[in-house]
Each structure stands twice: as C-alpha cells, then as structure tokens.
XYZ file of C-alpha atoms in Angstrom:
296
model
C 232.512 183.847 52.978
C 228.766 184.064 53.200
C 227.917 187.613 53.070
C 225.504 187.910 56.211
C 228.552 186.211 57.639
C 231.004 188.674 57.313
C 228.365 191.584 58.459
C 228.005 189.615 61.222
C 231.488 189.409 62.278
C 231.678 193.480 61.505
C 228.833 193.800 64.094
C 230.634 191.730 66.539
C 234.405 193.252 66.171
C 232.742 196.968 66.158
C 231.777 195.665 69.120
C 234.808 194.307 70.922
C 236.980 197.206 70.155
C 234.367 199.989 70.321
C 235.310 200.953 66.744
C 234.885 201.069 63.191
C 238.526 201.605 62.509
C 240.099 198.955 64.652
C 237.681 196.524 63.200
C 238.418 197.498 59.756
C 241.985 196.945 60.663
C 240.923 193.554 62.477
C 238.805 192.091 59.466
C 241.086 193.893 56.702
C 237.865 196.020 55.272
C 237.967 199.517 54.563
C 236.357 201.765 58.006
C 233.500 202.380 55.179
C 232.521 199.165 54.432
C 232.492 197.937 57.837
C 230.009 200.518 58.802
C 228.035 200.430 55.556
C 227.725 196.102 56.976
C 226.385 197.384 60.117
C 223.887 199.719 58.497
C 222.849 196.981 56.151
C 222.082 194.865 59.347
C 220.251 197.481 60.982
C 218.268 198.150 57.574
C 217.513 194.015 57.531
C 216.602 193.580 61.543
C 214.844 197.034 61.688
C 216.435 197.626 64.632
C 219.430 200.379 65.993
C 222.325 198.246 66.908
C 224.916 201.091 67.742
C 225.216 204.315 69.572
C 227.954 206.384 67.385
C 229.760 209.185 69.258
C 232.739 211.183 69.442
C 234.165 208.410 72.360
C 233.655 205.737 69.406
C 230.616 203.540 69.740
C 228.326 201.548 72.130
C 225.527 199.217 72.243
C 221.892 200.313 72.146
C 219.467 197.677 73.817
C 218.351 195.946 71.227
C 221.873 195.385 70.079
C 222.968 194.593 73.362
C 220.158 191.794 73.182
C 221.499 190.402 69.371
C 224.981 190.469 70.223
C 225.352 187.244 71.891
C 223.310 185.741 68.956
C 225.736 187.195 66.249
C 228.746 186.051 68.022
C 227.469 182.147 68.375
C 227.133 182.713 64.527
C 230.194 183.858 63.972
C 231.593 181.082 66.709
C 230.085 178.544 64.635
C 231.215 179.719 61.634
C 234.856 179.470 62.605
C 234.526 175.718 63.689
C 232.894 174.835 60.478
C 235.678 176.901 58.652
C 238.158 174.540 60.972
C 236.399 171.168 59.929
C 235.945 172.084 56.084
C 240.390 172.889 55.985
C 241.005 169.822 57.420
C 239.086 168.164 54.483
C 240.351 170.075 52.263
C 243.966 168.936 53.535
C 244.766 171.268 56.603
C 246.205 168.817 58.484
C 250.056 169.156 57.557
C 252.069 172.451 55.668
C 254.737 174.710 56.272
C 254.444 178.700 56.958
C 257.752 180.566 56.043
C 257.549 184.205 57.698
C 260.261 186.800 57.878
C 260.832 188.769 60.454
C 262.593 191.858 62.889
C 263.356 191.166 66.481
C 260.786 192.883 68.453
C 257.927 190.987 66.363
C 259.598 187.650 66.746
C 260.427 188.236 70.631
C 256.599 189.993 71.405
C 254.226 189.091 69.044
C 255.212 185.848 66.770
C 254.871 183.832 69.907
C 251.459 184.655 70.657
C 250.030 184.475 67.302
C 251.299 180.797 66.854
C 250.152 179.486 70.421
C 246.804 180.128 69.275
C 247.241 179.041 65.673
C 248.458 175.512 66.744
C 245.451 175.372 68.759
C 243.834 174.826 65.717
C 245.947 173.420 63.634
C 248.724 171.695 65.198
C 250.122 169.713 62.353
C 251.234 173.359 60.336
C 255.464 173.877 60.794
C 257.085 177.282 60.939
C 259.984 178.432 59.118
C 261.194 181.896 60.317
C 263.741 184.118 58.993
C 264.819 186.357 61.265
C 266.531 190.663 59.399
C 266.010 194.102 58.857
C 263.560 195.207 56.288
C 265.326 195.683 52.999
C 266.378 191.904 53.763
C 262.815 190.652 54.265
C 261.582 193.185 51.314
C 264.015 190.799 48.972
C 262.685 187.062 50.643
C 259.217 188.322 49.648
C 259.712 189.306 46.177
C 262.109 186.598 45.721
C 259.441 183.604 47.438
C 262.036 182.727 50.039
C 259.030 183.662 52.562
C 255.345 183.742 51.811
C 254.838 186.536 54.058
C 256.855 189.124 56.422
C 256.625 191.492 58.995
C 257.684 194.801 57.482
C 258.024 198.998 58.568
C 255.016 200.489 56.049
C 255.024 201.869 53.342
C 257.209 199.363 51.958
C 257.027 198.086 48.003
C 254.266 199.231 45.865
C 253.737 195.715 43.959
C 253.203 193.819 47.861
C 249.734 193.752 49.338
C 249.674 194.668 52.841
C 247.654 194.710 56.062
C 248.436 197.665 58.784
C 248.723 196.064 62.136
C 250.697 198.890 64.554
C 251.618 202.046 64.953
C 254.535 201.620 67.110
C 256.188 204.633 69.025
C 259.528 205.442 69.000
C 260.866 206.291 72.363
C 264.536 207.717 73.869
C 266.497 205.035 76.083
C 269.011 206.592 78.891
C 270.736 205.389 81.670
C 268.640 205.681 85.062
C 271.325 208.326 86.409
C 270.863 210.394 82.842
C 270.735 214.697 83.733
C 267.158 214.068 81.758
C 266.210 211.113 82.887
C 263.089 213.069 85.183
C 262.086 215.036 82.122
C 258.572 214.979 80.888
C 259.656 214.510 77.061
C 262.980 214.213 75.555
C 263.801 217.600 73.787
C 264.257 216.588 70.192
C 267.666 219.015 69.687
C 269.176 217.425 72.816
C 269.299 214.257 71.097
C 272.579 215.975 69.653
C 274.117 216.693 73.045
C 275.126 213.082 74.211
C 276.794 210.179 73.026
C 274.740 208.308 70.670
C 273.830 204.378 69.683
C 272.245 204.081 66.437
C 269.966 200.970 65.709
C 270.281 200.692 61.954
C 267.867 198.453 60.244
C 269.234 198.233 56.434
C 268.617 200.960 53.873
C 265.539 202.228 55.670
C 266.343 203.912 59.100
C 263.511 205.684 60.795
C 265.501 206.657 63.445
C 268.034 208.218 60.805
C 265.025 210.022 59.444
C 264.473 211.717 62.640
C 267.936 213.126 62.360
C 267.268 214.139 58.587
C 263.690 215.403 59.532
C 265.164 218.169 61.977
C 268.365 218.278 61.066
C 270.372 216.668 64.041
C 273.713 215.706 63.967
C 273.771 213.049 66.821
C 277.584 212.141 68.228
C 277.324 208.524 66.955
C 279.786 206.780 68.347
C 278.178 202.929 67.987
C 275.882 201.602 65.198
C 274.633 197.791 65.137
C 271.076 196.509 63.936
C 271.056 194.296 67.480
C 268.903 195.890 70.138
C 269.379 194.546 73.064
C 273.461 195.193 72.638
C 271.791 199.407 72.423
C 269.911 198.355 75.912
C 273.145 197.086 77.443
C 275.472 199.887 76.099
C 272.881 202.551 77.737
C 272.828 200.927 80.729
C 276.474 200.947 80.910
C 276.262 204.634 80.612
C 277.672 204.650 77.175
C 275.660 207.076 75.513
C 271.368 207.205 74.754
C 269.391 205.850 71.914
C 266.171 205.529 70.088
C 264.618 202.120 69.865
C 260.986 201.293 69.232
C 258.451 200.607 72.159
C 257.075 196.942 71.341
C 261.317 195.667 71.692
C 261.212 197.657 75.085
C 258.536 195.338 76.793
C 259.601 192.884 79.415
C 263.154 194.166 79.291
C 265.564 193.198 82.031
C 267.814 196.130 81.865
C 267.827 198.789 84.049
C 267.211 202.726 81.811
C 264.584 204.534 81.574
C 262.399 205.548 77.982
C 261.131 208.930 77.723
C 258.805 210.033 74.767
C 260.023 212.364 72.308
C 258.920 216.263 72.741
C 257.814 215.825 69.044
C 256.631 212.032 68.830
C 257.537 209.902 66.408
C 256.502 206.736 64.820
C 256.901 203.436 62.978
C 254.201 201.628 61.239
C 254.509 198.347 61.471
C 252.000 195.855 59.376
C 252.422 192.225 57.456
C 252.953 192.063 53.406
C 253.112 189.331 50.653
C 253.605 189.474 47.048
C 249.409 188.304 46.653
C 246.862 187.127 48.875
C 244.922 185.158 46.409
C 247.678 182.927 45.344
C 249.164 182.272 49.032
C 248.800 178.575 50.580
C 245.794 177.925 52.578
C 247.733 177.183 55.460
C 248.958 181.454 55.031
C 245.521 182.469 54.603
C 243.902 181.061 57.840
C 247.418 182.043 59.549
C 246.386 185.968 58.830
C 243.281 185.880 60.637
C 245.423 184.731 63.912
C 247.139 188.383 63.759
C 244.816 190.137 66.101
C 246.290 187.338 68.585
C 249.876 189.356 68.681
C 248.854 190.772 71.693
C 246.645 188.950 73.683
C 246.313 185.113 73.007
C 243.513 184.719 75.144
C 241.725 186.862 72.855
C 238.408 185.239 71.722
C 238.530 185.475 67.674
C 235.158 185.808 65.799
C-alpha cells in the first residue's frame, strides 16, 4: 500500500474513533506509528490536524476542513483495491475460519454481510469449538484463520480485537440479584454451572486466582444450556458478555466486585503466506459490530 495511503487512512480512523489506540487496533499498526503517520502529515500539509487531550482527540479546523478530502482518498482507494482483486482472480475462493459460539452467533454474521458485498463469489467454511480445538486446526491448516482467547501460541500471529467482560448470570428471583456487583467470595455460596472451554478455562482461573471453591454441580462447554439451567433456578454462572446479547432468557448479569476479563482477537499461523481471499477478509473485522460501518 502506497505510503501516503496508509497515513491517510490513520488520519481518517483517528478520526472515527477519537483515538490513536482503537485505530492502531483497527489498521493493525502499533499506537506509535499511527501517530508518528499523523505527525508526518501535519509536517507535509503544514497544518495542525488534531487536538490531543486527556478525553482522546478532536479535530482542529483545518483538519476538520481536510478530512472529507482524506476520506474520498481513502474511499477511492478501496474501490480500486476491489477492481485490481478481481483481476487478479477475486472472483471465486473459499475462507475456512474456526470459531467459539458467541463470535459465530454476534459477530461472524456481520463481518460476512459486508464482505459479500464485495465479493460475493468467496464461500465460507466454519468450524465451530473451544480454543485448544481451534489452536490445533490452525497449526495443523485445517483453518486458515480462527477466533481465539489471547495470549494463545507463541509461533501464531495475531490481531487483538476485544476485551470482553466476564459477567455473573442468576435467576431474576436470586437473594443478589439487586446487588451493585457480585461479591467475588460469594461465588462459593450457591450452586454452580461451569462453562468449560477445553484446557484453557478463564472462568476456572477466577477460581484459582482467589482461591474459590465453587459447588459445581454442572459443567458443559454449551452456553445457552448455562442460560437455561439459571433460569430454571439451578444454580449461577459466569459466562462472557458478547454470548449474553440478544438473549431470550429471563436472569439477570451482574459485574463482578473485582472485574474480570477475556481477550478475545483473530490468529493464523502467517499473514504473508495466507490466500488473498484471507487477507482482504481481515480488513472486514472492524464490521463485527456494526455492518453499517463505513470502512476506509
């Protein structure tokens, strides 16, 4: 990519998200060389683009007036990227992703309506386990890319996507079910269901981390059966936020006293070798969330 492209799109995502760090994330750069793009732009037009701040950053007037100019560079950039794929033989392939539920069920969907926008000819082939499964499809090539809990293997290049929050499910009549935050130690009190994953069990690690003992008395890597078993009053649980969107049962989540985490971001065995059809598939990730999303 031309470089006065790519500091063009850094100027434009910085932008958008009001951010260095979420468009590092966005364009995969480090938040260094994203900024050290929009100095070099500011050096070249002798102009000050950006207000930085504590609150993250805003236009200046000048920068307000080169925005829209940027972006119908960047706009055109992408349609001549489109055109110059198809030539170069775009028009057919086959994307094999592995995956965990609450990716495929929130996100997957998303990012694919607005690839097959532009490139409606590309099939999908998605494996659907828990992370030490999709750790092995990688390294073995069964999948050219999967969704994956970070850090995962040291020899797989990754991108960070999420930070996803892990968050206490109870039935609606549960004695803390008004509480502010879920005391971490009362985790122990009730009846438990464990969502287990494979060999690498955040939720487990909570236990380990301040040594709990939970009363497990169901474990299953299925979360919706967790949903339906708390709503029956069976016990509580721990299940991430991004599978508790859009849910039809009726319990209530409650953030941990001491929050906790899951990272969640996309890894393959090596960028530079994967298909083309891979490669312009990454740069529809920012679409998880919102596929009406204007990419630049």
């Amino acid at each position: 990519m031309d470089m006065n492209i790519q500091k063009y799109m850094a100027f434009a995502k910085t932008v958008e998200y009001g951010s260095f760090t979420k468009a590092a994330e966005v364009l995969n750069y480090s938040q260094s060389g994203i900024s050290r793009m929009i100095n070099d732009l500011e050096k070249e037009w002798r102009v000050s683009l950006l207000e930085r701040g504590r609150a993250g950053v805003r236009l200046t007037s000048d920068g307000l007036k080169l925005l829209p100019f940027a972006q119908s560079v960047c706009n055109e950039y992408q349609k001549l990227q489109a055109q110059v794929d198809e030539l170069n033989g775009l028009q057919s392939g086959l994307i094999r992703i592995g995956t965990f539920s609450s990716v495929a069920t929130h996100w997957l969907p998303n990012i694919i309506k607005e690839f097959q926008k532009d490139y409606p000819n590309i099939d999908y082939e998605l494996l659907l386990g828990d992370y030490t499964e999709i750790e092995s499809w990688i390294l073995e090539g069964r999948v050219d890319c999967g969704f994956l809990r970070l850090p995962t293997l040291p020899e797989f290049e990754t991108i960070f996507l999420e930070q996803d929050k892990l968050l206490v499910v109870l039935p609606e009549n549960h004695p803390l079910a008004d509480c502010e935050c879920f005391p971490v130690k009362a985790l122990c009190d009730y009846p438990f269901m464990l969502l287990e994953k494979g060999a690498k069990a955040e939720i487990s690690e909570i236990f380990e981390k301040f040594n709990i003992e939970p009363k497990i008395h169901f474990t299953t890597w299925d979360d919706y059966a967790i949903m339906s078993m708390v709503e029956g009053g069976l016990g509580i649980s721990i299940l991430p936020e991004l599978i508790l969107q859009r849910i039809p049962y009726r319990i209530v989540t409650k953030e941990l006293d001491i929050p906790a985490y899951r990272k969640i971001g996309l890894a393959m065995r090596d960028k530079k070798s994967a298909s083309l059809a891979v490669k312009r598939f990454l740069d529809y990730l920012q679409c998880r969330n919102n596929p009406k999303k204007e990419r630049v």
